[in-house]
């Protein structure tokens, strides 16, 4: 999932540079995402939509059972950059963003995303999410799973008000998410290329929901069919690019730029793109051979081995190759915007491509 920047919910300021929520270091919500909105009218429209989404989110997770309400609001109130509602709001700019179904469409996407986080934390046995105790560590796995189910149900209920096509798209997106998660859990099958498998997992788990977010924005904003398809293609590609760039930051960042301690994936044995490239390499230099030996052992819980592997990866051809892959996805995303009219909304989407390329260079 794309979760690299944690932004406390409810913190808003016009003095954040680019508007929107104030992040932990004083940057705006849009700045934290590398998004630039140069047009005040578009910025006001997007911010207004996101404000409405926040209110609608709170209302949509309310339950007659106080425990359900508290647990359902837990991750929502912990923050997050609302990337999927943001893409709905930006994509709606290619039609009429004031149309009544735009905000509910964004809420459907965010509720679906939040539901997956509850389930992910159970599967990963996570203790913390967005700087707060995970729902499963606070209430137990069974409650976290059921709250995730509740959020999926609320998303489906809201989608029903948007019409049959929205229900179908939300269901198919959910199916892709589940297939992506299953593929990740099972791992590559015999004869399957691990890198291709990993990219397919990301497309299913992350790219699919971001693609539908962009599609919903275009659909419910009343954009043309050609523009809707372009937005959906952009959404999936930029979603994969963002996730891959997080993989690189986990290795290359000297700080907590990625939202977690550098090398966390290595320590947990998560096979991210640079690691997969390193393992597949046939380079015969001593550093590459040693790196493959260490990575083949699995999770690097030993501090000395972890530090050695992290240092070798940072200087490896595998990291350079992974950077080139990220840049290619970012450029592909930019190319998918070609059918869209020039203007501030398109330039904002293009700025995300620039940000991804720059953050991993």
Tab-separated table of C-alpha atoms in Angstrom:
chain	number	residue	atom	x	y	z
A	1	UNK	CA	0.000	0.000	0.000
A	2	UNK	CA	1.021	3.545	-0.612
A	3	UNK	CA	1.477	4.827	2.924
A	4	UNK	CA	4.740	6.735	2.936
A	5	UNK	CA	3.646	10.025	4.517
A	6	UNK	CA	1.600	10.228	7.704
A	7	UNK	CA	-0.421	13.418	8.044
A	8	UNK	CA	-2.444	13.925	11.225
A	9	UNK	CA	-6.120	14.162	10.464
A	10	UNK	CA	-7.846	17.451	11.032
A	11	UNK	CA	-4.730	19.665	10.943
A	12	UNK	CA	-5.251	22.306	8.299
A	13	UNK	CA	-3.548	25.595	7.628
A	14	UNK	CA	-3.369	28.122	4.817
A	15	UNK	CA	0.252	28.703	5.744
A	16	UNK	CA	1.506	25.307	4.652
A	17	UNK	CA	2.888	26.505	1.366
A	18	UNK	CA	0.690	24.434	-0.904
A	19	UNK	CA	-2.436	24.335	1.205
A	20	UNK	CA	-4.152	21.367	2.799
A	21	UNK	CA	-3.217	19.473	5.905
A	22	UNK	CA	-0.096	20.365	7.789
A	23	UNK	CA	2.306	17.438	7.886
A	24	UNK	CA	4.655	16.511	10.733
A	25	UNK	CA	7.392	18.761	9.383
A	26	UNK	CA	5.177	21.670	8.418
A	27	UNK	CA	4.752	20.766	4.774
A	28	UNK	CA	1.336	20.846	3.183
A	29	UNK	CA	-0.654	17.802	2.231
A	30	UNK	CA	0.046	18.445	-1.425
A	31	UNK	CA	3.728	19.208	-0.809
A	32	UNK	CA	4.091	15.946	1.116
A	33	UNK	CA	2.925	14.160	-2.029
A	34	UNK	CA	5.043	16.237	-4.398
A	35	UNK	CA	1.835	17.659	-5.862
A	36	UNK	CA	1.772	21.248	-7.081
A	37	UNK	CA	-1.481	23.114	-7.692
A	38	UNK	CA	-0.590	26.445	-9.229
A	39	UNK	CA	-4.160	27.476	-9.988
A	40	UNK	CA	-5.998	28.905	-6.926
A	41	UNK	CA	-9.393	27.845	-8.249
A	42	UNK	CA	-8.348	24.231	-8.742
A	43	UNK	CA	-6.632	24.211	-5.351
A	44	UNK	CA	-9.741	25.606	-3.666
A	45	UNK	CA	-11.904	23.029	-5.437
A	46	UNK	CA	-9.675	20.107	-4.427
A	47	UNK	CA	-9.341	21.304	-0.841
A	48	UNK	CA	-13.084	21.837	-0.575
A	49	UNK	CA	-13.764	18.336	-1.856
A	50	UNK	CA	-11.278	16.830	0.596
A	51	UNK	CA	-12.869	18.743	3.474
A	52	UNK	CA	-16.254	17.314	2.493
A	53	UNK	CA	-14.731	13.824	2.230
A	54	UNK	CA	-13.432	14.056	5.813
A	55	UNK	CA	-16.872	14.878	7.155
A	56	UNK	CA	-18.513	12.180	5.078
A	57	UNK	CA	-15.950	9.614	6.215
A	58	UNK	CA	-16.711	10.269	9.866
A	59	UNK	CA	-20.442	9.973	9.245
A	60	UNK	CA	-20.107	6.812	7.179
A	61	UNK	CA	-18.282	4.813	9.877
A	62	UNK	CA	-20.743	5.664	12.640
A	63	UNK	CA	-22.501	2.659	14.111
A	64	UNK	CA	-25.154	2.006	16.720
A	65	UNK	CA	-22.452	0.078	18.562
A	66	UNK	CA	-19.962	2.482	20.194
A	67	UNK	CA	-17.163	-0.094	19.973
A	68	UNK	CA	-17.629	-0.477	16.235
A	69	UNK	CA	-17.645	3.286	15.785
A	70	UNK	CA	-14.492	3.715	17.859
A	71	UNK	CA	-12.611	0.921	16.120
A	72	UNK	CA	-13.755	2.008	12.653
A	73	UNK	CA	-12.612	5.573	13.267
A	74	UNK	CA	-9.299	4.438	14.741
A	75	UNK	CA	-7.197	4.429	11.571
A	76	UNK	CA	-9.194	7.177	9.904
A	77	UNK	CA	-8.394	9.566	12.744
A	78	UNK	CA	-4.760	8.444	12.899
A	79	UNK	CA	-4.233	10.343	9.645
A	80	UNK	CA	-2.974	9.446	6.197
A	81	UNK	CA	-2.558	11.523	3.086
A	82	UNK	CA	-5.928	10.604	1.520
A	83	UNK	CA	-4.193	9.859	-1.769
A	84	UNK	CA	-7.196	8.080	-3.271
A	85	UNK	CA	-9.731	10.851	-2.511
A	86	UNK	CA	-7.154	13.321	-3.801
A	87	UNK	CA	-7.030	11.502	-7.135
A	88	UNK	CA	-10.832	11.450	-7.254
A	89	UNK	CA	-10.873	15.209	-6.676
A	90	UNK	CA	-8.164	15.921	-9.257
A	91	UNK	CA	-9.705	13.643	-11.873
A	92	UNK	CA	-13.084	15.315	-11.404
A	93	UNK	CA	-11.477	18.571	-12.551
A	94	UNK	CA	-11.630	17.222	-16.117
A	95	UNK	CA	-15.397	17.488	-15.858
A	96	UNK	CA	-17.473	19.249	-13.221
A	97	UNK	CA	-16.057	18.675	-9.711
A	98	UNK	CA	-19.189	20.126	-8.108
A	99	UNK	CA	-21.379	17.228	-9.250
A	100	UNK	CA	-23.037	15.546	-6.262
A	101	UNK	CA	-21.552	12.055	-6.603
A	102	UNK	CA	-17.892	13.107	-6.584
A	103	UNK	CA	-17.539	13.238	-2.792
A	104	UNK	CA	-19.376	9.927	-2.149
A	105	UNK	CA	-17.186	8.286	-4.799
A	106	UNK	CA	-14.082	9.478	-2.969
A	107	UNK	CA	-15.466	8.160	0.319
A	108	UNK	CA	-16.101	4.744	-1.252
A	109	UNK	CA	-12.475	4.580	-2.345
A	110	UNK	CA	-11.054	5.646	1.011
A	111	UNK	CA	-13.295	3.281	2.975
A	112	UNK	CA	-12.188	0.410	0.769
A	113	UNK	CA	-8.556	1.373	1.317
A	114	UNK	CA	-8.987	1.691	5.082
A	115	UNK	CA	-10.659	-1.720	5.227
A	116	UNK	CA	-7.637	-3.320	3.572
A	117	UNK	CA	-5.358	-1.754	6.194
A	118	UNK	CA	-7.247	-3.467	9.029
A	119	UNK	CA	-6.900	-6.802	7.267
A	120	UNK	CA	-3.249	-6.185	6.311
A	121	UNK	CA	-2.322	-5.480	9.918
A	122	UNK	CA	-3.825	-8.788	11.020
A	123	UNK	CA	-1.967	-10.689	8.308
A	124	UNK	CA	1.302	-8.886	9.057
A	125	UNK	CA	0.817	-9.079	12.837
A	126	UNK	CA	1.488	-5.342	12.875
A	127	UNK	CA	1.767	-3.486	16.169
A	128	UNK	CA	1.704	0.093	14.862
A	129	UNK	CA	-0.081	1.765	11.962
A	130	UNK	CA	0.294	5.483	11.155
A	131	UNK	CA	2.111	6.070	14.423
A	132	UNK	CA	-0.731	4.641	16.528
A	133	UNK	CA	-1.363	1.158	17.907
A	134	UNK	CA	-2.843	-1.023	15.188
A	135	UNK	CA	-6.452	-2.088	15.628
A	136	UNK	CA	-5.469	-5.731	16.016
A	137	UNK	CA	-3.010	-4.928	18.810
A	138	UNK	CA	-5.558	-2.736	20.576
A	139	UNK	CA	-8.692	-4.875	20.205
A	140	UNK	CA	-7.457	-8.287	18.958
A	141	UNK	CA	-7.403	-9.840	15.501
A	142	UNK	CA	-11.048	-10.845	15.394
A	143	UNK	CA	-12.248	-7.296	16.022
A	144	UNK	CA	-9.835	-5.856	13.443
A	145	UNK	CA	-11.016	-8.330	10.802
A	146	UNK	CA	-14.680	-7.634	11.506
A	147	UNK	CA	-14.152	-3.865	11.470
A	148	UNK	CA	-12.444	-4.218	8.102
A	149	UNK	CA	-15.484	-6.162	6.915
A	150	UNK	CA	-17.747	-3.427	8.283
A	151	UNK	CA	-15.851	-0.785	6.310
A	152	UNK	CA	-16.093	-2.849	3.130
A	153	UNK	CA	-19.840	-3.132	3.730
A	154	UNK	CA	-20.187	0.624	4.232
A	155	UNK	CA	-18.237	1.234	1.016
A	156	UNK	CA	-20.562	-1.119	-0.879
A	157	UNK	CA	-23.626	0.566	0.620
A	158	UNK	CA	-22.439	3.978	-0.529
A	159	UNK	CA	-21.481	2.620	-3.951
A	160	UNK	CA	-25.062	1.403	-4.400
A	161	UNK	CA	-26.218	5.030	-4.305
A	162	UNK	CA	-23.818	5.781	-7.164
A	163	UNK	CA	-25.408	3.262	-9.501
A	164	UNK	CA	-24.827	-0.271	-10.843
A	165	UNK	CA	-21.612	0.595	-12.691
A	166	UNK	CA	-20.033	1.955	-9.524
A	167	UNK	CA	-21.020	-1.177	-7.598
A	168	UNK	CA	-19.549	-3.381	-10.318
A	169	UNK	CA	-16.309	-1.407	-10.472
A	170	UNK	CA	-15.896	-1.385	-6.708
A	171	UNK	CA	-16.489	-5.147	-6.545
A	172	UNK	CA	-14.054	-5.868	-9.368
A	173	UNK	CA	-11.461	-3.637	-7.769
A	174	UNK	CA	-11.888	-5.464	-4.489
A	175	UNK	CA	-11.453	-8.769	-6.328
A	176	UNK	CA	-8.171	-7.539	-7.804
A	177	UNK	CA	-7.022	-6.454	-4.342
A	178	UNK	CA	-7.752	-9.909	-2.973
A	179	UNK	CA	-6.002	-11.639	-5.869
A	180	UNK	CA	-2.972	-9.420	-5.320
A	181	UNK	CA	-2.898	-10.269	-1.632
A	182	UNK	CA	-3.247	-13.985	-2.325
A	183	UNK	CA	-0.459	-13.840	-4.894
A	184	UNK	CA	1.784	-12.103	-2.376
A	185	UNK	CA	0.935	-14.653	0.311
A	186	UNK	CA	1.516	-17.680	-1.924
A	187	UNK	CA	4.591	-16.285	-3.649
A	188	UNK	CA	5.833	-16.958	-7.184
A	189	UNK	CA	4.738	-20.270	-8.618
A	190	UNK	CA	7.172	-22.729	-10.171
A	191	UNK	CA	8.800	-21.184	-13.211
A	192	UNK	CA	7.360	-17.709	-12.560
A	193	UNK	CA	9.748	-14.771	-12.672
A	194	UNK	CA	9.879	-13.316	-9.118
A	195	UNK	CA	10.199	-9.750	-10.408
A	196	UNK	CA	7.197	-10.087	-12.736
A	197	UNK	CA	5.259	-11.705	-9.903
A	198	UNK	CA	6.111	-8.845	-7.552
A	199	UNK	CA	5.062	-6.191	-10.064
A	200	UNK	CA	1.762	-8.003	-10.596
A	201	UNK	CA	1.201	-8.106	-6.835
A	202	UNK	CA	1.701	-4.351	-6.561
A	203	UNK	CA	-0.591	-3.704	-9.524
A	204	UNK	CA	-3.300	-5.744	-7.795
A	205	UNK	CA	-2.847	-4.616	-4.203
A	206	UNK	CA	-2.052	-0.952	-4.813
A	207	UNK	CA	-2.490	0.066	-8.438
A	208	UNK	CA	-6.028	-1.261	-8.826
A	209	UNK	CA	-7.640	0.924	-6.157
A	210	UNK	CA	-5.755	4.028	-7.244
A	211	UNK	CA	-6.820	3.355	-10.839
A	212	UNK	CA	-10.467	3.112	-9.784
A	213	UNK	CA	-10.110	6.293	-7.734
A	214	UNK	CA	-8.999	8.195	-10.830
A	215	UNK	CA	-11.723	6.512	-12.888
A	216	UNK	CA	-14.409	7.444	-10.350
A	217	UNK	CA	-13.289	11.068	-10.371
A	218	UNK	CA	-13.595	11.239	-14.130
A	219	UNK	CA	-16.869	9.296	-14.215
A	220	UNK	CA	-18.702	11.231	-11.557
A	221	UNK	CA	-17.234	14.532	-12.661
A	222	UNK	CA	-18.748	13.875	-16.095
A	223	UNK	CA	-15.492	13.627	-18.083
A	224	UNK	CA	-15.489	12.061	-21.545
A	225	UNK	CA	-14.952	8.317	-21.959
A	226	UNK	CA	-11.522	8.923	-23.519
A	227	UNK	CA	-10.454	11.062	-20.579
A	228	UNK	CA	-11.802	8.561	-18.034
A	229	UNK	CA	-9.746	5.759	-19.576
A	230	UNK	CA	-6.644	7.946	-19.617
A	231	UNK	CA	-7.131	8.806	-15.947
A	232	UNK	CA	-7.607	5.169	-14.969
A	233	UNK	CA	-4.453	4.127	-16.812
A	234	UNK	CA	-2.540	6.925	-15.152
A	235	UNK	CA	-3.895	5.968	-11.735
A	236	UNK	CA	-2.754	2.364	-11.907
A	237	UNK	CA	0.697	3.260	-13.213
A	238	UNK	CA	1.330	6.067	-10.738
A	239	UNK	CA	0.154	3.783	-7.924
A	240	UNK	CA	2.707	1.126	-8.848
A	241	UNK	CA	5.389	3.802	-9.217
A	242	UNK	CA	4.673	5.183	-5.748
A	243	UNK	CA	4.894	1.746	-4.144
A	244	UNK	CA	8.133	0.941	-5.931
A	245	UNK	CA	9.598	4.268	-4.872
A	246	UNK	CA	8.770	3.370	-1.261
A	247	UNK	CA	10.768	0.167	-1.765
A	248	UNK	CA	13.781	2.234	-2.744
A	249	UNK	CA	13.391	4.718	0.076
A	250	UNK	CA	13.372	1.870	2.582
A	251	UNK	CA	16.922	1.143	1.446
A	252	UNK	CA	18.333	4.430	0.203
A	253	UNK	CA	16.930	6.885	2.765
A	254	UNK	CA	19.135	7.837	5.691
A	255	UNK	CA	16.112	9.085	7.633
A	256	UNK	CA	12.506	8.072	8.121
A	257	UNK	CA	11.553	9.656	4.783
A	258	UNK	CA	9.723	6.475	3.826
A	259	UNK	CA	7.598	6.582	6.985
A	260	UNK	CA	9.498	3.745	8.648
A	261	UNK	CA	13.015	2.999	9.818
A	262	UNK	CA	15.309	2.426	6.806
A	263	UNK	CA	15.927	-1.248	6.186
A	264	UNK	CA	12.666	-2.379	7.793
A	265	UNK	CA	11.761	-4.541	4.799
A	266	UNK	CA	15.174	-6.205	4.935
A	267	UNK	CA	14.816	-6.954	8.615
A	268	UNK	CA	11.367	-8.467	8.046
A	269	UNK	CA	12.416	-10.443	4.982
A	270	UNK	CA	10.098	-8.584	2.613
A	271	UNK	CA	11.389	-9.181	-0.952
A	272	UNK	CA	11.125	-5.704	-2.465
A	273	UNK	CA	12.254	-4.798	-5.986
A	274	UNK	CA	15.935	-3.956	-5.225
A	275	UNK	CA	16.292	-7.199	-3.273
A	276	UNK	CA	14.719	-9.229	-6.082
A	277	UNK	CA	17.042	-7.617	-8.618
A	278	UNK	CA	20.031	-8.349	-6.375
A	279	UNK	CA	19.025	-12.002	-5.940
A	280	UNK	CA	18.501	-12.426	-9.684
A	281	UNK	CA	21.819	-10.827	-10.539
A	282	UNK	CA	24.663	-12.906	-11.970
A	283	UNK	CA	27.275	-10.229	-11.260
A	284	UNK	CA	30.455	-11.938	-10.105
A	285	UNK	CA	32.125	-9.102	-8.192
A	286	UNK	CA	32.736	-9.756	-4.518
A	287	UNK	CA	30.146	-7.248	-3.287
A	288	UNK	CA	27.356	-8.706	-5.424
A	289	UNK	CA	28.193	-12.268	-4.454
A	290	UNK	CA	28.311	-11.366	-0.771
A	291	UNK	CA	25.007	-9.493	-1.020
A	292	UNK	CA	23.284	-12.508	-2.576
A	293	UNK	CA	24.658	-14.732	0.170
A	294	UNK	CA	23.231	-12.505	2.900
A	295	UNK	CA	19.857	-11.946	1.236
A	296	UNK	CA	19.382	-15.654	0.644
A	297	UNK	CA	19.316	-16.238	4.408
A	298	UNK	CA	15.889	-14.580	4.751
A	299	UNK	CA	14.877	-11.971	7.363
A	300	UNK	CA	17.952	-10.113	8.585
A	301	UNK	CA	17.346	-9.940	12.306
A	302	UNK	CA	21.065	-9.912	13.095
A	303	UNK	CA	22.114	-6.257	13.380
A	304	UNK	CA	25.539	-6.786	11.841
A	305	UNK	CA	24.221	-8.683	8.813
A	306	UNK	CA	21.394	-6.178	8.417
A	307	UNK	CA	23.820	-3.244	8.378
A	308	UNK	CA	26.130	-5.022	5.944
A	309	UNK	CA	23.317	-5.883	3.536
A	310	UNK	CA	21.912	-2.368	3.699
A	311	UNK	CA	25.308	-0.892	2.888
A	312	UNK	CA	25.887	-3.295	-0.005
A	313	UNK	CA	22.412	-2.683	-1.449
A	314	UNK	CA	22.919	1.083	-1.385
A	315	UNK	CA	25.977	0.704	-3.603
A	316	UNK	CA	24.659	-2.124	-5.754
A	317	UNK	CA	23.732	-2.256	-9.449
A	318	UNK	CA	20.401	-3.692	-8.238
A	319	UNK	CA	19.436	-0.394	-6.626
A	320	UNK	CA	20.386	1.499	-9.783
A	321	UNK	CA	18.266	-0.871	-11.855
A	322	UNK	CA	15.343	-0.455	-9.459
A	323	UNK	CA	15.630	3.330	-9.786
A	324	UNK	CA	15.470	2.994	-13.550
A	325	UNK	CA	12.334	0.845	-13.213
A	326	UNK	CA	10.648	3.449	-11.009
A	327	UNK	CA	11.509	6.220	-13.457
A	328	UNK	CA	10.112	4.164	-16.328
A	329	UNK	CA	6.798	3.743	-14.495
A	330	UNK	CA	6.690	7.461	-13.702
A	331	UNK	CA	7.307	8.295	-17.363
A	332	UNK	CA	4.681	5.780	-18.443
A	333	UNK	CA	2.197	7.444	-16.099
A	334	UNK	CA	3.007	10.832	-17.625
A	335	UNK	CA	2.494	9.475	-21.150
A	336	UNK	CA	-0.931	8.159	-20.181
A	337	UNK	CA	-2.041	11.741	-19.535
A	338	UNK	CA	-1.516	12.678	-23.199
A	339	UNK	CA	-5.239	12.525	-24.156
A	340	UNK	CA	-6.146	14.975	-21.375
A	341	UNK	CA	-6.389	18.713	-22.063
A	342	UNK	CA	-3.564	20.956	-20.940
A	343	UNK	CA	-4.281	22.888	-17.760
A	344	UNK	CA	-3.615	23.054	-14.033
A	345	UNK	CA	-5.230	19.683	-13.235
A	346	UNK	CA	-3.091	17.858	-15.773
A	347	UNK	CA	0.028	19.698	-14.616
A	348	UNK	CA	-0.762	18.666	-11.046
A	349	UNK	CA	-0.922	15.017	-12.084
A	350	UNK	CA	2.325	15.427	-14.015
A	351	UNK	CA	3.980	16.878	-10.922
A	352	UNK	CA	3.425	13.549	-9.165
A	353	UNK	CA	5.474	11.884	-11.886
A	354	UNK	CA	8.288	14.385	-11.349
A	355	UNK	CA	8.144	13.857	-7.602
A	356	UNK	CA	8.478	10.096	-7.883
A	357	UNK	CA	11.446	10.381	-10.238
A	358	UNK	CA	13.145	12.946	-7.982
A	359	UNK	CA	12.524	11.222	-4.623
A	360	UNK	CA	14.306	8.063	-5.750
A	361	UNK	CA	17.219	9.641	-7.623
